[in-house]
Amino acid sequence: MERGVSSRASRVSGLPSVKVRGSMAGSVSSIADIPENPNDKSEYLKEHEGLRGICYRLSSTATFQGVTMLIVTANIIMVAWQANLEVKRFLAPDDEVLSARFKRLWMTEIGFTVVFTIEIVIRAIGSPVPLWMDRWLIFDSTIVLLGAVDVLIL
């Protein structure tokens, strides 16, 4: 690698610029392109004042994350209850009370799927990194997609 001290990046940051050859060339044009603190999202917020900024700020709040965890917990309880009703319904298929409860739980499952889909959309719009690099978002999106397939098809 060659080091040059005459570039604009070195004058701004006080560090020498780095010229990269080979496969890394073009990925980072200068040291000035690398953020000093990668966890600092203030530059991201300055660039995205509209819907992306709103979604980022919303999905970053402790309230949003806490409410999401409460909804996930409620969904887990509902799935366990639904599994219990499935067994009872299998043992007594003609019981109308169980069938009515099961239908209500199915409607609740649709509601959970809609809420989780909205949560994924908010997080995807407000994501400060490209979507394919956010592994938690990919994982959550896959789970929500499988849940939607379960509700709509199965």
PDB file of C-alpha atoms in Angstrom:
ATOM      1  CA  MET A   1       0.000   0.000   0.000  1.00  0.00           C
ATOM      2  CA  GLU A   2       1.104   3.522  -0.702  1.00  0.00           C
ATOM      3  CA  ARG A   3       0.645   6.312   1.747  1.00  0.00           C
ATOM      4  CA  GLY A   4       0.091   9.860   0.622  1.00  0.00           C
ATOM      5  CA  VAL A   5      -0.246  12.902   2.803  1.00  0.00           C
ATOM      6  CA  SER A   6      -1.487  15.450   0.329  1.00  0.00           C
ATOM      7  CA  SER A   7      -5.125  14.381   0.052  1.00  0.00           C
ATOM      8  CA  ARG A   8      -8.096  16.281   1.409  1.00  0.00           C
ATOM      9  CA  ALA A   9      -8.846  13.464   3.881  1.00  0.00           C
ATOM     10  CA  SER A  10      -5.463  13.821   5.529  1.00  0.00           C
ATOM     11  CA  ARG A  11      -5.883  17.585   5.847  1.00  0.00           C
ATOM     12  CA  VAL A  12      -9.316  17.166   7.455  1.00  0.00           C
ATOM     13  CA  SER A  13      -8.583  14.273   9.804  1.00  0.00           C
ATOM     14  CA  GLY A  14      -4.871  14.783  10.347  1.00  0.00           C
ATOM     15  CA  LEU A  15      -4.196  11.201   9.273  1.00  0.00           C
ATOM     16  CA  PRO A  16      -2.477  10.075   6.088  1.00  0.00           C
ATOM     17  CA  SER A  17      -4.723   8.781   3.332  1.00  0.00           C
ATOM     18  CA  VAL A  18      -4.454   5.161   2.299  1.00  0.00           C
ATOM     19  CA  LYS A  19      -4.528   4.069  -1.330  1.00  0.00           C
ATOM     20  CA  VAL A  20      -5.652   0.489  -1.716  1.00  0.00           C
ATOM     21  CA  ARG A  21      -4.915  -1.651  -4.722  1.00  0.00           C
ATOM     22  CA  GLY A  22      -6.516  -4.924  -5.724  1.00  0.00           C
ATOM     23  CA  SER A  23      -9.856  -6.294  -4.540  1.00  0.00           C
ATOM     24  CA  MET A  24     -10.338  -3.630  -1.878  1.00  0.00           C
ATOM     25  CA  ALA A  25      -9.892  -0.742  -4.293  1.00  0.00           C
ATOM     26  CA  GLY A  26     -12.956   1.423  -4.540  1.00  0.00           C
ATOM     27  CA  SER A  27     -14.631   0.160  -1.375  1.00  0.00           C
ATOM     28  CA  VAL A  28     -13.329   3.032   0.754  1.00  0.00           C
ATOM     29  CA  SER A  29     -12.187   6.111  -1.096  1.00  0.00           C
ATOM     30  CA  SER A  30     -10.421   7.710   1.857  1.00  0.00           C
ATOM     31  CA  ILE A  31     -10.112   7.633   5.615  1.00  0.00           C
ATOM     32  CA  ALA A  32     -12.679  10.434   5.757  1.00  0.00           C
ATOM     33  CA  ASP A  33     -15.307   7.948   4.503  1.00  0.00           C
ATOM     34  CA  ILE A  34     -14.880   5.726   7.568  1.00  0.00           C
ATOM     35  CA  PRO A  35     -16.945   7.022  10.497  1.00  0.00           C
ATOM     36  CA  GLU A  36     -14.992   7.729  13.671  1.00  0.00           C
ATOM     37  CA  ASN A  37     -17.595   5.962  15.792  1.00  0.00           C
ATOM     38  CA  PRO A  38     -19.603   3.335  13.893  1.00  0.00           C
ATOM     39  CA  ASN A  39     -22.260   3.314  16.651  1.00  0.00           C
ATOM     40  CA  ASP A  40     -22.926   7.031  16.178  1.00  0.00           C
ATOM     41  CA  LYS A  41     -26.024   7.275  14.000  1.00  0.00           C
ATOM     42  CA  SER A  42     -26.262  11.086  14.040  1.00  0.00           C
ATOM     43  CA  GLU A  43     -24.994  11.305  10.454  1.00  0.00           C
ATOM     44  CA  TYR A  44     -27.622   8.762   9.423  1.00  0.00           C
ATOM     45  CA  LEU A  45     -30.340  10.831  11.066  1.00  0.00           C
ATOM     46  CA  LYS A  46     -29.116  14.013   9.370  1.00  0.00           C
ATOM     47  CA  GLU A  47     -29.326  12.344   5.971  1.00  0.00           C
ATOM     48  CA  HIS A  48     -32.726  10.756   6.586  1.00  0.00           C
ATOM     49  CA  GLU A  49     -35.125  13.291   8.006  1.00  0.00           C
ATOM     50  CA  GLY A  50     -38.259  11.830   6.377  1.00  0.00           C
ATOM     51  CA  LEU A  51     -39.912   8.456   6.776  1.00  0.00           C
ATOM     52  CA  ARG A  52     -36.592   6.614   7.191  1.00  0.00           C
ATOM     53  CA  GLY A  53     -35.559   8.865  10.046  1.00  0.00           C
ATOM     54  CA  ILE A  54     -38.948   8.524  11.728  1.00  0.00           C
ATOM     55  CA  CYS A  55     -38.852   4.727  11.428  1.00  0.00           C
ATOM     56  CA  TYR A  56     -35.258   4.620  12.682  1.00  0.00           C
ATOM     57  CA  ARG A  57     -36.029   6.771  15.712  1.00  0.00           C
ATOM     58  CA  LEU A  58     -39.188   4.768  16.457  1.00  0.00           C
ATOM     59  CA  SER A  59     -37.518   1.353  16.154  1.00  0.00           C
ATOM     60  CA  SER A  60     -34.573   2.502  18.281  1.00  0.00           C
ATOM     61  CA  THR A  61     -36.646   3.473  21.302  1.00  0.00           C
ATOM     62  CA  ALA A  62     -36.776   1.276  24.386  1.00  0.00           C
ATOM     63  CA  THR A  63     -40.569   1.581  24.359  1.00  0.00           C
ATOM     64  CA  PHE A  64     -40.840   0.112  20.842  1.00  0.00           C
ATOM     65  CA  GLN A  65     -38.517  -2.740  21.736  1.00  0.00           C
ATOM     66  CA  GLY A  66     -40.289  -3.369  25.050  1.00  0.00           C
ATOM     67  CA  VAL A  67     -43.734  -3.413  23.455  1.00  0.00           C
ATOM     68  CA  THR A  68     -42.400  -5.782  20.788  1.00  0.00           C
ATOM     69  CA  MET A  69     -41.090  -8.130  23.486  1.00  0.00           C
ATOM     70  CA  LEU A  70     -44.458  -8.036  25.290  1.00  0.00           C
ATOM     71  CA  ILE A  71     -46.244  -8.904  22.048  1.00  0.00           C
ATOM     72  CA  VAL A  72     -43.792 -11.745  21.385  1.00  0.00           C
ATOM     73  CA  THR A  73     -44.418 -13.078  24.908  1.00  0.00           C
ATOM     74  CA  ALA A  74     -48.183 -12.851  24.446  1.00  0.00           C
ATOM     75  CA  ASN A  75     -47.835 -14.680  21.131  1.00  0.00           C
ATOM     76  CA  ILE A  76     -45.834 -17.469  22.801  1.00  0.00           C
ATOM     77  CA  ILE A  77     -48.545 -17.887  25.436  1.00  0.00           C
ATOM     78  CA  MET A  78     -51.219 -17.899  22.729  1.00  0.00           C
ATOM     79  CA  VAL A  79     -49.377 -20.558  20.711  1.00  0.00           C
ATOM     80  CA  ALA A  80     -49.076 -22.776  23.806  1.00  0.00           C
ATOM     81  CA  TRP A  81     -52.790 -22.331  24.528  1.00  0.00           C
ATOM     82  CA  GLN A  82     -53.613 -23.072  20.895  1.00  0.00           C
ATOM     83  CA  ALA A  83     -51.545 -26.279  21.016  1.00  0.00           C
ATOM     84  CA  ASN A  84     -53.463 -27.355  24.121  1.00  0.00           C
ATOM     85  CA  LEU A  85     -56.784 -26.675  22.376  1.00  0.00           C
ATOM     86  CA  GLU A  86     -55.585 -28.630  19.334  1.00  0.00           C
ATOM     87  CA  VAL A  87     -55.130 -31.719  21.500  1.00  0.00           C
ATOM     88  CA  LYS A  88     -58.530 -31.257  23.139  1.00  0.00           C
ATOM     89  CA  ARG A  89     -60.168 -30.669  19.763  1.00  0.00           C
ATOM     90  CA  PHE A  90     -58.547 -33.817  18.406  1.00  0.00           C
ATOM     91  CA  LEU A  91     -59.939 -35.824  21.334  1.00  0.00           C
ATOM     92  CA  ALA A  92     -63.411 -34.247  21.060  1.00  0.00           C
ATOM     93  CA  PRO A  93     -63.886 -33.106  17.429  1.00  0.00           C
ATOM     94  CA  ASP A  94     -67.613 -32.376  17.820  1.00  0.00           C
ATOM     95  CA  ASP A  95     -67.259 -29.973  20.770  1.00  0.00           C
ATOM     96  CA  GLU A  96     -68.642 -26.626  19.570  1.00  0.00           C
ATOM     97  CA  VAL A  97     -67.174 -24.652  22.475  1.00  0.00           C
ATOM     98  CA  LEU A  98     -63.662 -25.800  21.582  1.00  0.00           C
ATOM     99  CA  SER A  99     -64.273 -25.013  17.912  1.00  0.00           C
ATOM    100  CA  ALA A 100     -65.390 -21.479  18.791  1.00  0.00           C
ATOM    101  CA  ARG A 101     -62.327 -20.937  21.014  1.00  0.00           C
ATOM    102  CA  PHE A 102     -60.067 -22.271  18.289  1.00  0.00           C
ATOM    103  CA  LYS A 103     -61.573 -19.857  15.741  1.00  0.00           C
ATOM    104  CA  ARG A 104     -61.002 -16.925  18.111  1.00  0.00           C
ATOM    105  CA  LEU A 105     -57.401 -18.008  18.606  1.00  0.00           C
ATOM    106  CA  TRP A 106     -56.947 -18.245  14.848  1.00  0.00           C
ATOM    107  CA  MET A 107     -58.222 -14.660  14.486  1.00  0.00           C
ATOM    108  CA  THR A 108     -55.807 -13.610  17.252  1.00  0.00           C
ATOM    109  CA  GLU A 109     -52.976 -15.304  15.351  1.00  0.00           C
ATOM    110  CA  ILE A 110     -53.872 -13.249  12.283  1.00  0.00           C
ATOM    111  CA  GLY A 111     -53.701 -10.122  14.452  1.00  0.00           C
ATOM    112  CA  PHE A 112     -50.263 -11.072  15.772  1.00  0.00           C
ATOM    113  CA  THR A 113     -49.038 -11.715  12.231  1.00  0.00           C
ATOM    114  CA  VAL A 114     -50.240  -8.271  11.107  1.00  0.00           C
ATOM    115  CA  VAL A 115     -48.566  -6.569  14.084  1.00  0.00           C
ATOM    116  CA  PHE A 116     -45.292  -8.428  13.502  1.00  0.00           C
ATOM    117  CA  THR A 117     -45.414  -7.529   9.800  1.00  0.00           C
ATOM    118  CA  ILE A 118     -45.830  -3.843  10.679  1.00  0.00           C
ATOM    119  CA  GLU A 119     -42.900  -4.120  13.099  1.00  0.00           C
ATOM    120  CA  ILE A 120     -40.681  -5.675  10.404  1.00  0.00           C
ATOM    121  CA  VAL A 121     -41.643  -2.968   7.884  1.00  0.00           C
ATOM    122  CA  ILE A 122     -40.815  -0.201  10.392  1.00  0.00           C
ATOM    123  CA  ARG A 123     -37.457  -1.792  11.191  1.00  0.00           C
ATOM    124  CA  ALA A 124     -36.671  -2.382   7.499  1.00  0.00           C
ATOM    125  CA  ILE A 125     -37.465   1.192   6.479  1.00  0.00           C
ATOM    126  CA  GLY A 126     -35.481   2.653   9.380  1.00  0.00           C
ATOM    127  CA  SER A 127     -32.510   0.290   9.154  1.00  0.00           C
ATOM    128  CA  PRO A 128     -29.234   2.239   9.138  1.00  0.00           C
ATOM    129  CA  VAL A 129     -27.468  -0.645   7.375  1.00  0.00           C
ATOM    130  CA  PRO A 130     -28.379  -2.401   4.119  1.00  0.00           C
ATOM    131  CA  LEU A 131     -31.123  -4.950   4.752  1.00  0.00           C
ATOM    132  CA  TRP A 132     -29.060  -7.953   3.686  1.00  0.00           C
ATOM    133  CA  MET A 133     -26.416  -7.056   6.306  1.00  0.00           C
ATOM    134  CA  ASP A 134     -28.815  -6.911   9.274  1.00  0.00           C
ATOM    135  CA  ARG A 135     -28.925 -10.563  10.312  1.00  0.00           C
ATOM    136  CA  TRP A 136     -31.533 -10.048  13.045  1.00  0.00           C
ATOM    137  CA  LEU A 137     -33.828  -8.365  10.562  1.00  0.00           C
ATOM    138  CA  ILE A 138     -33.362 -11.242   8.109  1.00  0.00           C
ATOM    139  CA  PHE A 139     -34.063 -13.773  10.874  1.00  0.00           C
ATOM    140  CA  ASP A 140     -37.151 -11.900  12.128  1.00  0.00           C
ATOM    141  CA  SER A 141     -38.428 -11.404   8.577  1.00  0.00           C
ATOM    142  CA  THR A 142     -38.098 -15.125   7.895  1.00  0.00           C
ATOM    143  CA  ILE A 143     -40.046 -15.981  11.059  1.00  0.00           C
ATOM    144  CA  VAL A 144     -42.799 -13.481  10.204  1.00  0.00           C
ATOM    145  CA  LEU A 145     -42.958 -14.743   6.621  1.00  0.00           C
ATOM    146  CA  LEU A 146     -43.336 -18.336   7.825  1.00  0.00           C
ATOM    147  CA  GLY A 147     -46.043 -17.193  10.256  1.00  0.00           C
ATOM    148  CA  ALA A 148     -47.886 -15.421   7.445  1.00  0.00           C
ATOM    149  CA  VAL A 149     -47.685 -18.552   5.297  1.00  0.00           C
ATOM    150  CA  ASP A 150     -49.042 -20.572   8.222  1.00  0.00           C
ATOM    151  CA  VAL A 151     -51.973 -18.199   8.755  1.00  0.00           C
ATOM    152  CA  LEU A 152     -52.852 -17.676   5.087  1.00  0.00           C
ATOM    153  CA  ILE A 153     -52.246 -21.103   3.584  1.00  0.00           C
ATOM    154  CA  LEU A 154     -52.314 -23.717   6.304  1.00  0.00           C
TER     155      LEU A 154
END
